[in-house]
Tab-separated table of C-alpha atoms in Angstrom:
chain	number	residue	atom	x	y	z
A	1	MET	CA	-5.278	-140.048	8.392
A	2	GLU	CA	-5.441	-139.097	12.338
A	3	THR	CA	-9.404	-138.392	13.041
A	4	LEU	CA	-10.334	-134.616	13.407
A	5	SER	CA	-12.729	-132.285	15.068
A	6	TYR	CA	-12.896	-129.577	16.584
A	7	LYS	CA	-10.293	-127.292	18.505
A	8	SER	CA	-7.840	-130.485	16.235
A	9	ILE	CA	-4.595	-128.702	15.763
A	10	GLY	CA	-1.222	-129.400	13.879
A	11	ASN	CA	0.200	-130.287	10.735
A	12	GLU	CA	-2.790	-132.962	10.267
A	13	VAL	CA	-5.584	-130.065	9.864
A	14	LEU	CA	-3.560	-128.105	7.991
A	15	PHE	CA	-3.436	-130.709	5.708
A	16	LEU	CA	-7.264	-131.070	5.682
A	17	GLN	CA	-7.422	-127.359	4.511
A	18	LYS	CA	-5.175	-127.461	1.892
A	19	ARG	CA	-7.187	-130.393	0.329
A	20	LEU	CA	-10.119	-128.369	0.720
A	21	LYS	CA	-8.906	-125.515	-0.973
A	22	GLU	CA	-7.980	-127.806	-3.457
A	23	TRP	CA	-11.172	-129.014	-3.479
A	24	GLY	CA	-12.395	-125.360	-4.216
A	25	TYR	CA	-13.414	-124.601	-0.268
A	26	SER	CA	-12.642	-121.659	1.332
A	27	VAL	CA	-10.902	-122.159	4.107
A	28	VAL	CA	-7.632	-120.224	5.983
A	29	ALA	CA	-4.949	-122.948	6.304
A	30	ASN	CA	-3.417	-122.174	9.356
A	31	GLY	CA	-3.359	-125.645	11.402
A	32	ILE	CA	-6.569	-124.765	13.450
A	33	PHE	CA	-9.617	-126.927	13.649
A	34	ASP	CA	-11.886	-123.793	14.356
A	35	LYS	CA	-15.888	-123.054	14.473
A	36	SER	CA	-15.309	-121.867	10.151
A	37	LEU	CA	-13.811	-124.820	9.778
A	38	LEU	CA	-16.370	-127.002	11.352
A	39	LEU	CA	-18.875	-125.764	9.495
A	40	THR	CA	-17.139	-126.012	6.364
A	41	VAL	CA	-15.992	-129.686	6.583
A	42	LYS	CA	-20.007	-130.078	7.609
A	43	ARG	CA	-20.628	-128.366	4.006
A	44	PHE	CA	-18.472	-130.748	3.001
A	45	GLN	CA	-19.826	-133.955	3.832
A	46	GLN	CA	-23.378	-132.723	3.490
A	47	ASP	CA	-22.072	-132.496	-0.286
A	48	GLN	CA	-20.828	-135.335	-0.702
A	49	ALA	CA	-24.050	-137.408	0.637
A	50	LEU	CA	-21.855	-138.523	4.367
A	51	LYS	CA	-22.564	-138.098	8.011
A	52	VAL	CA	-22.766	-134.031	8.307
A	53	ASP	CA	-21.315	-134.485	12.126
A	54	GLY	CA	-18.297	-132.061	11.151
A	55	ILE	CA	-15.967	-134.992	12.413
A	56	VAL	CA	-13.372	-135.620	9.775
A	57	GLY	CA	-12.507	-139.542	9.868
A	58	LYS	CA	-11.835	-142.569	7.484
A	59	HIS	CA	-15.216	-141.808	5.258
A	60	THR	CA	-14.733	-138.094	5.388
A	61	TRP	CA	-10.265	-138.051	4.619
A	62	ASP	CA	-11.524	-141.704	1.676
A	63	LYS	CA	-13.551	-138.387	-0.142
A	64	LEU	CA	-11.670	-135.790	0.653
A	65	ALA	CA	-8.688	-138.048	-1.470
A	66	ASP	CA	-10.890	-139.138	-4.243
A	67	LYS	CA	-9.962	-137.376	-7.614
A	68	ASN	CA	-12.573	-138.234	-9.664
A	69	ALA	CA	-15.541	-137.125	-7.055
A	70	MET	CA	-13.065	-133.648	-6.584
A	71	ALA	CA	-13.629	-133.380	-10.296
A	72	LEU	CA	-16.858	-134.327	-10.695
A	73	TYR	CA	-17.512	-131.827	-7.977
A	74	LYS	CA	-16.827	-128.923	-10.435
A	75	TYR	CA	-19.597	-129.895	-12.315
A	76	ARG	CA	-22.379	-129.101	-9.195
A	77	ILE	CA	-25.189	-126.590	-9.212
A	78	THR	CA	-24.938	-124.442	-6.940
A	79	LYS	CA	-27.276	-122.932	-4.064
A	80	SER	CA	-27.068	-119.840	-6.866
A	81	ASP	CA	-28.768	-122.329	-8.995
A	82	ILE	CA	-31.606	-123.556	-7.458
A	83	ASP	CA	-32.537	-120.369	-5.680
A	84	LYS	CA	-32.834	-118.738	-9.429
A	85	ALA	CA	-34.146	-121.946	-10.899
A	86	ALA	CA	-36.234	-122.036	-8.083
A	87	GLN	CA	-37.532	-118.294	-9.306
A	88	LYS	CA	-38.038	-119.618	-12.541
A	89	LEU	CA	-40.178	-121.949	-12.092
A	90	ASP	CA	-41.977	-119.808	-9.378
A	91	ILE	CA	-41.514	-122.092	-6.591
A	92	GLU	CA	-39.580	-122.158	-3.250
A	93	PRO	CA	-36.019	-123.620	-3.205
A	94	ALA	CA	-36.579	-126.149	-0.604
A	95	ILE	CA	-38.905	-128.120	-3.276
A	96	LEU	CA	-36.308	-127.664	-5.982
A	97	GLN	CA	-33.917	-129.058	-3.711
A	98	ALA	CA	-35.516	-132.080	-2.526
A	99	LEU	CA	-36.536	-133.052	-5.989
A	100	SER	CA	-32.854	-132.932	-6.994
A	101	GLU	CA	-32.059	-135.260	-3.997
A	102	VAL	CA	-34.680	-137.300	-4.523
A	103	GLU	CA	-34.085	-138.121	-8.215
A	104	SER	CA	-29.762	-138.316	-7.415
A	105	THR	CA	-29.176	-140.836	-5.186
A	106	LYS	CA	-25.230	-139.951	-5.489
A	107	ASN	CA	-25.978	-136.579	-4.770
A	108	SER	CA	-24.206	-135.895	-8.286
A	109	GLY	CA	-25.848	-135.860	-12.150
A	110	PHE	CA	-22.493	-137.643	-13.555
A	111	PHE	CA	-20.401	-140.802	-12.748
A	112	SER	CA	-17.195	-139.018	-14.173
A	113	PRO	CA	-17.172	-135.850	-15.909
A	114	GLY	CA	-18.590	-135.853	-19.607
A	115	LYS	CA	-20.591	-139.255	-18.150
A	116	PRO	CA	-24.579	-138.381	-17.008
A	117	ILE	CA	-25.993	-140.862	-15.114
A	118	ILE	CA	-27.810	-142.127	-17.354
A	119	LEU	CA	-30.982	-145.838	-17.043
A	120	PHE	CA	-31.332	-147.487	-20.504
A	121	GLU	CA	-34.393	-148.331	-21.111
A	122	GLY	CA	-35.336	-151.697	-23.761
A	123	HIS	CA	-38.740	-151.036	-24.206
A	124	ILE	CA	-38.458	-147.495	-25.246
A	125	PHE	CA	-36.075	-148.131	-27.580
A	126	TRP	CA	-37.899	-150.755	-28.988
A	127	LYS	CA	-40.867	-148.229	-29.297
A	128	GLU	CA	-38.802	-145.915	-30.773
A	129	LEU	CA	-36.667	-147.538	-33.349
A	130	GLU	CA	-40.711	-148.783	-34.913
A	131	ASN	CA	-40.676	-144.512	-34.941
A	132	ASP	CA	-38.053	-144.477	-37.087
A	133	GLY	CA	-39.049	-147.875	-39.605
A	134	ILE	CA	-36.152	-150.392	-38.055
A	135	ASN	CA	-37.641	-153.293	-36.912
A	136	PRO	CA	-37.288	-154.239	-33.297
A	137	LEU	CA	-36.984	-157.955	-34.384
A	138	ASP	CA	-34.790	-157.644	-37.381
A	139	TYR	CA	-32.053	-157.030	-33.883
A	140	LEU	CA	-33.662	-159.308	-31.345
A	141	GLU	CA	-31.005	-161.950	-31.789
A	142	GLY	CA	-28.030	-161.742	-29.227
A	143	ASN	CA	-29.553	-158.528	-27.666
A	144	GLU	CA	-32.385	-159.278	-25.874
A	145	ASP	CA	-31.437	-157.127	-23.143
A	146	ILE	CA	-31.634	-153.987	-24.680
A	147	LEU	CA	-34.689	-155.115	-27.142
A	148	TYR	CA	-38.208	-155.587	-25.009
A	149	LYS	CA	-41.275	-155.084	-25.369
A	150	ARG	CA	-42.398	-154.696	-22.017
A	151	TRP	CA	-40.684	-152.601	-18.670
A	152	ASN	CA	-37.954	-155.199	-17.499
A	153	LYS	CA	-35.806	-153.802	-14.689
A	154	ARG	CA	-34.252	-157.484	-14.495
A	155	PHE	CA	-31.860	-156.548	-17.484
A	156	TYR	CA	-30.850	-152.660	-15.253
A	157	ARG	CA	-26.707	-153.212	-15.020
A	158	ASN	CA	-27.074	-150.224	-12.300
A	159	GLY	CA	-24.387	-147.814	-11.973
A	160	ILE	CA	-21.783	-146.686	-14.721
A	161	LYS	CA	-22.479	-150.253	-16.539
A	162	GLU	CA	-25.646	-148.659	-17.814
A	163	TYR	CA	-23.399	-147.259	-20.511
A	164	GLU	CA	-22.443	-151.275	-21.840
A	165	ARG	CA	-26.346	-151.248	-22.501
A	166	PHE	CA	-26.635	-147.813	-23.911
A	167	GLU	CA	-23.515	-148.494	-26.096
A	168	LYS	CA	-24.184	-151.319	-27.075
A	169	ALA	CA	-27.852	-149.574	-28.740
A	170	SER	CA	-26.338	-147.150	-30.171
A	171	LYS	CA	-24.607	-149.402	-32.320
A	172	ILE	CA	-28.714	-149.989	-33.521
A	173	SER	CA	-29.164	-146.082	-33.601
A	174	LEU	CA	-27.423	-143.790	-31.613
A	175	ASN	CA	-30.663	-141.420	-32.074
A	176	ALA	CA	-33.464	-144.411	-31.052
A	177	ALA	CA	-30.816	-145.244	-27.674
A	178	ILE	CA	-30.584	-141.277	-26.089
A	179	LYS	CA	-34.206	-141.417	-26.565
A	180	SER	CA	-34.611	-144.754	-24.768
A	181	THR	CA	-32.248	-143.476	-21.824
A	182	SER	CA	-33.151	-141.291	-18.551
A	183	TRP	CA	-29.863	-138.728	-18.312
A	184	GLY	CA	-28.188	-136.519	-15.090
A	185	ARG	CA	-29.252	-135.489	-12.273
A	186	TYR	CA	-33.631	-135.238	-13.256
A	187	GLN	CA	-32.701	-138.318	-15.232
A	188	ILE	CA	-34.997	-136.782	-17.976
A	189	MET	CA	-36.130	-139.512	-21.027
A	190	GLY	CA	-34.238	-138.535	-23.915
A	191	PHE	CA	-38.008	-138.466	-26.255
A	192	ASN	CA	-38.317	-135.538	-24.045
A	193	TYR	CA	-36.020	-132.868	-25.899
A	194	PRO	CA	-38.529	-130.529	-27.697
A	195	LEU	CA	-40.515	-130.643	-23.856
A	196	CYS	CA	-36.398	-128.873	-22.534
A	197	GLY	CA	-36.699	-126.631	-24.944
A	198	MET	CA	-33.963	-127.867	-27.334
A	199	GLU	CA	-34.489	-127.668	-30.733
A	200	SER	CA	-32.374	-130.902	-31.633
A	201	LEU	CA	-31.829	-134.267	-29.761
A	202	MET	CA	-27.413	-134.119	-30.072
A	203	ASP	CA	-27.757	-130.875	-28.887
A	204	PHE	CA	-30.058	-132.296	-25.725
A	205	PHE	CA	-27.397	-134.571	-25.331
A	206	LYS	CA	-24.398	-132.456	-25.916
A	207	GLN	CA	-26.285	-130.407	-23.014
A	208	MET	CA	-26.602	-133.076	-20.309
A	209	CYS	CA	-22.923	-134.277	-21.048
A	210	THR	CA	-21.803	-130.838	-19.921
A	211	HIS	CA	-22.698	-129.699	-16.845
A	212	GLU	CA	-25.712	-130.217	-13.709
A	213	ARG	CA	-26.616	-126.383	-14.177
A	214	ASN	CA	-27.286	-127.388	-17.746
A	215	GLN	CA	-29.074	-130.272	-16.416
A	216	LEU	CA	-31.256	-128.230	-14.447
A	217	ASN	CA	-32.090	-125.480	-17.014
A	218	LEU	CA	-33.497	-128.046	-18.687
A	219	LEU	CA	-35.400	-129.633	-16.438
A	220	VAL	CA	-36.868	-125.661	-16.108
A	221	ASN	CA	-38.043	-126.230	-18.960
A	222	PHE	CA	-39.489	-129.509	-18.641
A	223	LEU	CA	-41.627	-128.636	-15.935
A	224	ILE	CA	-42.844	-125.236	-16.893
A	225	SER	CA	-43.656	-127.201	-20.437
A	226	ASN	CA	-45.567	-129.958	-18.672
A	227	LYS	CA	-47.189	-127.354	-15.933
A	228	LEU	CA	-46.196	-129.085	-13.201
A	229	ASN	CA	-44.559	-126.752	-11.601
A	230	ASP	CA	-47.730	-125.172	-10.311
A	231	THR	CA	-48.510	-128.758	-8.932
A	232	LEU	CA	-44.715	-128.421	-7.166
A	233	LYS	CA	-45.972	-125.044	-5.928
A	234	LYS	CA	-49.704	-126.953	-4.576
A	235	GLN	CA	-47.127	-129.073	-3.183
A	236	GLN	CA	-49.487	-131.989	-4.535
A	237	TRP	CA	-46.632	-134.708	-4.563
A	238	ASP	CA	-48.657	-137.655	-5.615
A	239	LYS	CA	-49.925	-135.764	-8.748
A	240	PHE	CA	-46.717	-134.564	-9.609
A	241	ALA	CA	-45.037	-138.219	-8.591
A	242	SER	CA	-47.627	-139.396	-11.053
A	243	LEU	CA	-47.024	-137.405	-13.687
A	244	TYR	CA	-43.100	-136.935	-13.068
A	245	ASN	CA	-42.248	-140.541	-12.774
A	246	GLY	CA	-44.258	-142.488	-13.751
A	247	SER	CA	-47.594	-145.356	-13.080
A	248	ASN	CA	-44.759	-146.867	-11.073
A	249	TYR	CA	-44.047	-143.914	-8.607
A	250	MET	CA	-45.689	-145.511	-5.623
A	251	LEU	CA	-43.377	-149.072	-5.963
A	252	ASN	CA	-40.117	-146.793	-4.805
A	253	ASP	CA	-42.308	-144.381	-2.694
A	254	TYR	CA	-41.395	-141.439	-4.739
A	255	ALA	CA	-43.770	-138.935	-3.709
A	256	ASN	CA	-43.144	-139.315	0.390
A	257	LYS	CA	-39.592	-139.136	0.131
A	258	LEU	CA	-40.440	-135.841	-2.147
A	259	LYS	CA	-42.392	-134.723	0.944
A	260	LYS	CA	-40.112	-136.209	3.430
A	261	ALA	CA	-37.101	-133.710	1.716
A	262	TYR	CA	-39.151	-131.236	1.807
A	263	TYR	CA	-39.883	-130.962	5.145
A	264	ARG	CA	-36.388	-131.920	6.307
A	265	ILE	CA	-34.660	-129.693	3.937
A	266	ARG	CA	-37.483	-126.396	5.085
A	267	GLY	CA	-36.362	-128.076	8.404
A	268	LEU	CA	-39.778	-129.050	9.841
A	269	ASN	CA	-41.302	-132.123	11.903
A	270	LEU	CA	-43.262	-133.770	9.129
A	271	GLU	CA	-44.832	-136.298	11.960
A	272	THR	CA	-46.601	-133.249	13.964
A	273	LEU	CA	-48.039	-131.754	11.052
């Protein structure tokens, strides 16, 4: 497709406008790349974690043509969702937006419709089986990639391939597998379902698989239950990171990523503060 930018005109622009409307963006299909379309293109690029330059080149065209990405867009939280959740938490929306961005490298809570982003933890699965009265040693042979006593990231398959490990574990115990997996945009471990306001584990699982808005609501309950909203309000980044992301948070530079994202969203220069 032709590269388009501000002031372009013609059928290619008309096609772009129609494709954006298919995605659900409000645009006028008139074949003119005006300032309104420029803002819409930039919003699309931001929503899809693309370079935000308002130029419709190969990467933007490819994303516009991605049917799976289009389907996932309908599962996305909106600015209004963020604002309402932030109000419940009594924190700045920018803080919650920063958390949303840092926790979701794909800027989404789903791999595909109905399949939330997950990460299976074999050391947690070991403990959860024991909690259910199941001896992990009885299932160890052939399951070394999903059953181990200590955390070990070398078994991670990452991306949607994590479902292969989750489904393998589910054959031993579905409940333990759900509890041993971090779910959705905010990567909340399944064993935290009561802190998310869910009466049952399966309710938690269903909510995670339905919409990013549900994932956000679960996060709000989780943060309030753990009194982490106050830590965020005070911008105690390291304290929050250690409590939310675990003792290894420094290995991922988690607190600094949160802080940088917050200052960028606020339009502030971190180096001068």
